[in-house]
Amino acid sequence: MFQWVHENVEGTEIEVLSLAPFTLNPKIIFYNVPLGTSQTRKLLIQNPAKQGVKIFVAKTLPEELRVTLSWTASYIGPGSGKILEMTWNPVDGEAGIYNFTLTDGKRINRSIRVTLKSAEAERFNAKEKEKLLENDKLVKAAVKIQKWYRTINLMRERRICKILTDSYIAVTMRATELGTAVRPPRYEVLNNCRRSAAVFENSKPGSS
């Protein structure tokens, strides 16, 4: 006879699944989970038999729900247990009941019910979702316009610097022919041109 303890760690109750025959399957519940956050539930799988068993996850939840398991296959020794962690990271409003299956490929075949409910699932209707998507599109468009204006300004600065540089080179060449001195460009003008050219080069696609 093995004695098990229903654990409670860090305020989170651990659900227990015994692999003994005729025992009830636990239910895992995620309730009011805020969008964009993650929450984890723990399932303690107990093997009261005198032989070890290898357990597989034969059926999982739909991938689009963004539910992950800490393992999909594990050996559980005789008279011991193994924790399976389930983490949910909702990005869309969700309220539904799903199942995943644990099996050893032989006599053990357990279907575990999972309830998923996000905090925003009841608040967002179709019109509100459409409005959120539209706002997201507007933000992305504004960012693109901002980048476009920045690129235009950089190109304009680069053209001005090129004109100044080419003019200085031409004047220098002419002065050399005449044997006269040429006043060098102001230090801050050269610095501004170099900085503008560097920013422009770094703003090109593929530059690091």
PDB file of C-alpha atoms in Angstrom:
ATOM      1  CA  MET A   1       0.000   0.000   0.000  1.00  0.00           C
ATOM      2  CA  PHE A   2       1.427   3.359  -1.068  1.00  0.00           C
ATOM      3  CA  GLN A   3       0.404   6.566   0.669  1.00  0.00           C
ATOM      4  CA  TRP A   4       0.234   9.695  -1.470  1.00  0.00           C
ATOM      5  CA  VAL A   5       0.080  13.312  -0.401  1.00  0.00           C
ATOM      6  CA  HIS A   6      -1.923  15.879  -2.368  1.00  0.00           C
ATOM      7  CA  GLU A   7       0.770  18.560  -2.636  1.00  0.00           C
ATOM      8  CA  ASN A   8       0.373  22.306  -2.543  1.00  0.00           C
ATOM      9  CA  VAL A   9       3.385  24.278  -3.790  1.00  0.00           C
ATOM     10  CA  GLU A  10       3.623  28.081  -3.902  1.00  0.00           C
ATOM     11  CA  GLY A  11      -0.132  28.397  -3.450  1.00  0.00           C
ATOM     12  CA  THR A  12      -0.916  26.313  -6.561  1.00  0.00           C
ATOM     13  CA  GLU A  13      -2.782  23.076  -5.964  1.00  0.00           C
ATOM     14  CA  ILE A  14      -1.422  20.071  -7.791  1.00  0.00           C
ATOM     15  CA  GLU A  15      -4.050  17.857  -9.393  1.00  0.00           C
ATOM     16  CA  VAL A  16      -3.476  14.116  -8.967  1.00  0.00           C
ATOM     17  CA  LEU A  17      -3.966  11.345 -11.509  1.00  0.00           C
ATOM     18  CA  SER A  18      -3.623   7.805 -10.192  1.00  0.00           C
ATOM     19  CA  LEU A  19      -2.902   5.137 -12.766  1.00  0.00           C
ATOM     20  CA  ALA A  20      -4.652   2.559 -10.596  1.00  0.00           C
ATOM     21  CA  PRO A  21      -7.748   0.967 -12.207  1.00  0.00           C
ATOM     22  CA  PHE A  22     -11.198   2.505 -11.598  1.00  0.00           C
ATOM     23  CA  THR A  23      -9.861   5.853 -10.350  1.00  0.00           C
ATOM     24  CA  LEU A  24     -11.311   9.184 -11.460  1.00  0.00           C
ATOM     25  CA  ASN A  25      -9.531  11.493 -13.869  1.00  0.00           C
ATOM     26  CA  PRO A  26      -8.750  14.986 -12.541  1.00  0.00           C
ATOM     27  CA  LYS A  27      -9.794  18.226 -14.226  1.00  0.00           C
ATOM     28  CA  ILE A  28      -7.370  21.015 -15.012  1.00  0.00           C
ATOM     29  CA  ILE A  29      -8.772  24.551 -14.996  1.00  0.00           C
ATOM     30  CA  PHE A  30      -7.284  27.816 -16.262  1.00  0.00           C
ATOM     31  CA  TYR A  31      -9.627  30.610 -15.209  1.00  0.00           C
ATOM     32  CA  ASN A  32      -9.475  34.334 -16.064  1.00  0.00           C
ATOM     33  CA  VAL A  33      -5.926  34.235 -17.450  1.00  0.00           C
ATOM     34  CA  PRO A  34      -5.000  37.724 -18.807  1.00  0.00           C
ATOM     35  CA  LEU A  35      -4.041  37.871 -22.473  1.00  0.00           C
ATOM     36  CA  GLY A  36      -0.297  38.022 -23.084  1.00  0.00           C
ATOM     37  CA  THR A  37       0.561  36.325 -19.768  1.00  0.00           C
ATOM     38  CA  SER A  38       1.430  32.730 -18.870  1.00  0.00           C
ATOM     39  CA  GLN A  39       0.026  30.486 -16.164  1.00  0.00           C
ATOM     40  CA  THR A  40       1.031  26.952 -15.248  1.00  0.00           C
ATOM     41  CA  ARG A  41      -0.884  24.042 -13.773  1.00  0.00           C
ATOM     42  CA  LYS A  42       0.704  20.887 -12.350  1.00  0.00           C
ATOM     43  CA  LEU A  43      -0.524  17.316 -12.657  1.00  0.00           C
ATOM     44  CA  LEU A  44       0.997  14.628 -10.414  1.00  0.00           C
ATOM     45  CA  ILE A  45       0.794  11.252 -12.166  1.00  0.00           C
ATOM     46  CA  GLN A  46       1.034   8.431  -9.618  1.00  0.00           C
ATOM     47  CA  ASN A  47       2.016   4.859 -10.418  1.00  0.00           C
ATOM     48  CA  PRO A  48       0.919   2.604  -7.513  1.00  0.00           C
ATOM     49  CA  ALA A  49       1.888  -0.597  -9.341  1.00  0.00           C
ATOM     50  CA  LYS A  50       4.933  -2.734  -8.542  1.00  0.00           C
ATOM     51  CA  GLN A  51       6.239  -2.298 -12.083  1.00  0.00           C
ATOM     52  CA  GLY A  52       7.423   0.864 -13.796  1.00  0.00           C
ATOM     53  CA  VAL A  53       5.495   2.273 -16.733  1.00  0.00           C
ATOM     54  CA  LYS A  54       6.299   4.591 -19.624  1.00  0.00           C
ATOM     55  CA  ILE A  55       3.572   7.166 -20.228  1.00  0.00           C
ATOM     56  CA  PHE A  56       3.047   9.026 -23.508  1.00  0.00           C
ATOM     57  CA  VAL A  57       0.934  12.044 -24.389  1.00  0.00           C
ATOM     58  CA  ALA A  58      -1.112  10.548 -27.217  1.00  0.00           C
ATOM     59  CA  LYS A  59      -3.372  13.531 -27.871  1.00  0.00           C
ATOM     60  CA  THR A  60      -2.661  17.191 -27.144  1.00  0.00           C
ATOM     61  CA  LEU A  61      -4.641  20.419 -27.356  1.00  0.00           C
ATOM     62  CA  PRO A  62      -4.806  22.361 -30.671  1.00  0.00           C
ATOM     63  CA  GLU A  63      -1.547  24.189 -31.362  1.00  0.00           C
ATOM     64  CA  GLU A  64      -3.267  27.554 -31.899  1.00  0.00           C
ATOM     65  CA  LEU A  65      -4.323  27.581 -28.225  1.00  0.00           C
ATOM     66  CA  ARG A  66      -0.638  28.002 -27.239  1.00  0.00           C
ATOM     67  CA  VAL A  67      -0.723  25.322 -24.519  1.00  0.00           C
ATOM     68  CA  THR A  68       2.583  23.569 -23.857  1.00  0.00           C
ATOM     69  CA  LEU A  69       3.464  20.485 -21.776  1.00  0.00           C
ATOM     70  CA  SER A  70       6.720  19.979 -19.879  1.00  0.00           C
ATOM     71  CA  TRP A  71       7.128  16.535 -21.434  1.00  0.00           C
ATOM     72  CA  THR A  72       5.394  14.213 -23.897  1.00  0.00           C
ATOM     73  CA  ALA A  73       6.899  10.898 -22.742  1.00  0.00           C
ATOM     74  CA  SER A  74       8.265   9.858 -19.360  1.00  0.00           C
ATOM     75  CA  TYR A  75       9.088   6.762 -17.304  1.00  0.00           C
ATOM     76  CA  ILE A  76       7.359   6.509 -13.910  1.00  0.00           C
ATOM     77  CA  GLY A  77       8.902   4.008 -11.552  1.00  0.00           C
ATOM     78  CA  PRO A  78       6.957   1.591  -9.317  1.00  0.00           C
ATOM     79  CA  GLY A  79       5.317   3.307  -6.361  1.00  0.00           C
ATOM     80  CA  SER A  80       6.440   6.739  -7.528  1.00  0.00           C
ATOM     81  CA  GLY A  81       5.052   9.769  -9.300  1.00  0.00           C
ATOM     82  CA  LYS A  82       5.924  12.311 -11.971  1.00  0.00           C
ATOM     83  CA  ILE A  83       4.874  15.962 -12.311  1.00  0.00           C
ATOM     84  CA  LEU A  84       3.519  17.084 -15.678  1.00  0.00           C
ATOM     85  CA  GLU A  85       3.380  20.871 -16.086  1.00  0.00           C
ATOM     86  CA  MET A  86       0.913  22.514 -18.439  1.00  0.00           C
ATOM     87  CA  THR A  87       1.455  26.170 -19.395  1.00  0.00           C
ATOM     88  CA  TRP A  88      -1.071  28.372 -21.182  1.00  0.00           C
ATOM     89  CA  ASN A  89      -0.140  31.646 -22.872  1.00  0.00           C
ATOM     90  CA  PRO A  90      -3.359  33.074 -24.382  1.00  0.00           C
ATOM     91  CA  VAL A  91      -3.107  35.803 -27.030  1.00  0.00           C
ATOM     92  CA  ASP A  92      -6.773  35.721 -28.095  1.00  0.00           C
ATOM     93  CA  GLY A  93      -9.961  35.572 -26.077  1.00  0.00           C
ATOM     94  CA  GLU A  94     -10.755  31.936 -25.317  1.00  0.00           C
ATOM     95  CA  ALA A  95     -13.409  30.056 -23.364  1.00  0.00           C
ATOM     96  CA  GLY A  96     -13.694  26.321 -23.990  1.00  0.00           C
ATOM     97  CA  ILE A  97     -13.201  22.763 -22.774  1.00  0.00           C
ATOM     98  CA  TYR A  98     -10.604  20.458 -24.335  1.00  0.00           C
ATOM     99  CA  ASN A  99      -8.982  17.093 -23.623  1.00  0.00           C
ATOM    100  CA  PHE A 100      -5.552  15.525 -23.818  1.00  0.00           C
ATOM    101  CA  THR A 101      -4.790  11.825 -23.473  1.00  0.00           C
ATOM    102  CA  LEU A 102      -2.163   9.932 -21.488  1.00  0.00           C
ATOM    103  CA  THR A 103      -1.456   6.294 -22.353  1.00  0.00           C
ATOM    104  CA  ASP A 104       1.111   3.531 -22.033  1.00  0.00           C
ATOM    105  CA  GLY A 105       0.059   2.054 -25.369  1.00  0.00           C
ATOM    106  CA  LYS A 106      -1.572  -0.896 -23.597  1.00  0.00           C
ATOM    107  CA  ARG A 107      -4.157  -0.869 -20.836  1.00  0.00           C
ATOM    108  CA  ILE A 108      -3.731   2.709 -19.569  1.00  0.00           C
ATOM    109  CA  ASN A 109      -5.684   5.294 -21.511  1.00  0.00           C
ATOM    110  CA  ARG A 110      -6.666   8.432 -19.559  1.00  0.00           C
ATOM    111  CA  SER A 111      -8.421  11.469 -21.004  1.00  0.00           C
ATOM    112  CA  ILE A 112      -7.817  14.634 -18.975  1.00  0.00           C
ATOM    113  CA  ARG A 113     -10.279  17.508 -19.308  1.00  0.00           C
ATOM    114  CA  VAL A 114      -8.813  21.009 -19.547  1.00  0.00           C
ATOM    115  CA  THR A 115     -10.912  24.165 -19.154  1.00  0.00           C
ATOM    116  CA  LEU A 116      -9.454  27.310 -20.728  1.00  0.00           C
ATOM    117  CA  LYS A 117     -10.900  30.744 -20.056  1.00  0.00           C
ATOM    118  CA  SER A 118      -9.049  33.995 -20.635  1.00  0.00           C
ATOM    119  CA  ALA A 119      -9.897  37.119 -18.655  1.00  0.00           C
ATOM    120  CA  GLU A 120     -10.989  38.989 -21.797  1.00  0.00           C
ATOM    121  CA  ALA A 121     -13.025  36.165 -23.344  1.00  0.00           C
ATOM    122  CA  GLU A 122     -16.368  37.631 -22.248  1.00  0.00           C
ATOM    123  CA  ARG A 123     -15.548  41.285 -22.879  1.00  0.00           C
ATOM    124  CA  PHE A 124     -14.555  41.296 -26.527  1.00  0.00           C
ATOM    125  CA  ASN A 125     -17.246  40.904 -29.158  1.00  0.00           C
ATOM    126  CA  ALA A 126     -16.714  40.776 -32.921  1.00  0.00           C
ATOM    127  CA  LYS A 127     -16.928  44.565 -33.400  1.00  0.00           C
ATOM    128  CA  GLU A 128     -14.421  45.248 -30.622  1.00  0.00           C
ATOM    129  CA  LYS A 129     -11.982  42.708 -32.083  1.00  0.00           C
ATOM    130  CA  GLU A 130     -12.358  44.348 -35.507  1.00  0.00           C
ATOM    131  CA  LYS A 131     -11.688  47.751 -33.941  1.00  0.00           C
ATOM    132  CA  LEU A 132      -8.565  46.448 -32.194  1.00  0.00           C
ATOM    133  CA  LEU A 133      -7.267  44.993 -35.457  1.00  0.00           C
ATOM    134  CA  GLU A 134      -7.965  48.288 -37.250  1.00  0.00           C
ATOM    135  CA  ASN A 135      -6.094  50.237 -34.558  1.00  0.00           C
ATOM    136  CA  ASP A 136      -3.185  47.827 -34.885  1.00  0.00           C
ATOM    137  CA  LYS A 137      -3.110  48.441 -38.657  1.00  0.00           C
ATOM    138  CA  LEU A 138      -3.133  52.222 -38.094  1.00  0.00           C
ATOM    139  CA  VAL A 139      -0.215  51.975 -35.661  1.00  0.00           C
ATOM    140  CA  LYS A 140       1.793  49.865 -38.132  1.00  0.00           C
ATOM    141  CA  ALA A 141       1.011  52.349 -40.936  1.00  0.00           C
ATOM    142  CA  ALA A 142       2.112  55.282 -38.756  1.00  0.00           C
ATOM    143  CA  VAL A 143       5.411  53.517 -37.980  1.00  0.00           C
ATOM    144  CA  LYS A 144       6.013  52.917 -41.705  1.00  0.00           C
ATOM    145  CA  ILE A 145       5.316  56.592 -42.525  1.00  0.00           C
ATOM    146  CA  GLN A 146       7.658  57.700 -39.747  1.00  0.00           C
ATOM    147  CA  LYS A 147      10.429  55.452 -41.114  1.00  0.00           C
ATOM    148  CA  TRP A 148       9.789  56.771 -44.639  1.00  0.00           C
ATOM    149  CA  TYR A 149      10.109  60.432 -43.533  1.00  0.00           C
ATOM    150  CA  ARG A 150      13.257  59.587 -41.588  1.00  0.00           C
ATOM    151  CA  THR A 151      14.795  57.957 -44.660  1.00  0.00           C
ATOM    152  CA  ILE A 152      13.840  60.941 -46.856  1.00  0.00           C
ATOM    153  CA  ASN A 153      15.443  63.378 -44.394  1.00  0.00           C
ATOM    154  CA  LEU A 154      18.596  61.268 -44.214  1.00  0.00           C
ATOM    155  CA  MET A 155      18.809  61.142 -48.006  1.00  0.00           C
ATOM    156  CA  ARG A 156      18.342  64.927 -48.170  1.00  0.00           C
ATOM    157  CA  GLU A 157      21.128  65.470 -45.617  1.00  0.00           C
ATOM    158  CA  ARG A 158      23.351  63.073 -47.536  1.00  0.00           C
ATOM    159  CA  ARG A 159      22.766  64.951 -50.792  1.00  0.00           C
ATOM    160  CA  ILE A 160      23.606  68.272 -49.121  1.00  0.00           C
ATOM    161  CA  CYS A 161      26.787  66.781 -47.648  1.00  0.00           C
ATOM    162  CA  LYS A 162      27.748  65.361 -51.047  1.00  0.00           C
ATOM    163  CA  ILE A 163      27.241  68.755 -52.674  1.00  0.00           C
ATOM    164  CA  LEU A 164      29.356  70.442 -49.998  1.00  0.00           C
ATOM    165  CA  THR A 165      32.068  67.783 -50.298  1.00  0.00           C
ATOM    166  CA  ASP A 166      32.152  67.877 -54.100  1.00  0.00           C
ATOM    167  CA  SER A 167      32.255  71.691 -54.045  1.00  0.00           C
ATOM    168  CA  TYR A 168      35.150  71.689 -51.594  1.00  0.00           C
ATOM    169  CA  ILE A 169      37.062  69.166 -53.724  1.00  0.00           C
ATOM    170  CA  ALA A 170      36.498  71.255 -56.850  1.00  0.00           C
ATOM    171  CA  VAL A 171      37.634  74.451 -55.099  1.00  0.00           C
ATOM    172  CA  THR A 172      40.702  72.663 -53.715  1.00  0.00           C
ATOM    173  CA  MET A 173      41.687  71.358 -57.153  1.00  0.00           C
ATOM    174  CA  ARG A 174      41.285  74.846 -58.679  1.00  0.00           C
ATOM    175  CA  ALA A 175      43.255  76.441 -55.836  1.00  0.00           C
ATOM    176  CA  THR A 176      46.036  73.898 -56.333  1.00  0.00           C
ATOM    177  CA  GLU A 177      46.264  74.867 -59.999  1.00  0.00           C
ATOM    178  CA  LEU A 178      46.456  78.559 -59.087  1.00  0.00           C
ATOM    179  CA  GLY A 179      48.806  77.950 -56.163  1.00  0.00           C
ATOM    180  CA  THR A 180      46.506  79.570 -53.603  1.00  0.00           C
ATOM    181  CA  ALA A 181      45.398  78.384 -50.152  1.00  0.00           C
ATOM    182  CA  VAL A 182      41.920  77.097 -49.396  1.00  0.00           C
ATOM    183  CA  ARG A 183      40.168  77.529 -46.063  1.00  0.00           C
ATOM    184  CA  PRO A 184      39.270  74.042 -44.734  1.00  0.00           C
ATOM    185  CA  PRO A 185      35.562  73.334 -44.006  1.00  0.00           C
ATOM    186  CA  ARG A 186      34.375  73.941 -40.487  1.00  0.00           C
ATOM    187  CA  TYR A 187      34.871  71.005 -38.125  1.00  0.00           C
ATOM    188  CA  GLU A 188      31.178  70.751 -37.173  1.00  0.00           C
ATOM    189  CA  VAL A 189      30.143  70.634 -40.865  1.00  0.00           C
ATOM    190  CA  LEU A 190      32.442  67.669 -41.505  1.00  0.00           C
ATOM    191  CA  ASN A 191      31.227  65.953 -38.334  1.00  0.00           C
ATOM    192  CA  ASN A 192      27.561  66.406 -39.284  1.00  0.00           C
ATOM    193  CA  CYS A 193      28.200  64.969 -42.754  1.00  0.00           C
ATOM    194  CA  ARG A 194      30.062  61.959 -41.406  1.00  0.00           C
ATOM    195  CA  ARG A 195      27.340  61.320 -38.825  1.00  0.00           C
ATOM    196  CA  SER A 196      24.574  61.649 -41.434  1.00  0.00           C
ATOM    197  CA  ALA A 197      26.358  59.252 -43.791  1.00  0.00           C
ATOM    198  CA  ALA A 198      26.840  56.688 -40.997  1.00  0.00           C
ATOM    199  CA  VAL A 199      23.161  56.852 -39.963  1.00  0.00           C
ATOM    200  CA  PHE A 200      22.069  56.493 -43.569  1.00  0.00           C
ATOM    201  CA  GLU A 201      24.239  53.413 -44.111  1.00  0.00           C
ATOM    202  CA  ASN A 202      22.988  51.790 -40.881  1.00  0.00           C
ATOM    203  CA  SER A 203      19.366  52.411 -41.865  1.00  0.00           C
ATOM    204  CA  LYS A 204      19.677  50.305 -45.038  1.00  0.00           C
ATOM    205  CA  PRO A 205      17.965  46.882 -45.010  1.00  0.00           C
ATOM    206  CA  GLY A 206      20.314  44.110 -43.980  1.00  0.00           C
ATOM    207  CA  SER A 207      22.730  46.425 -42.156  1.00  0.00           C
ATOM    208  CA  SER A 208      23.570  45.496 -38.574  1.00  0.00           C
TER     209      SER A 208
END
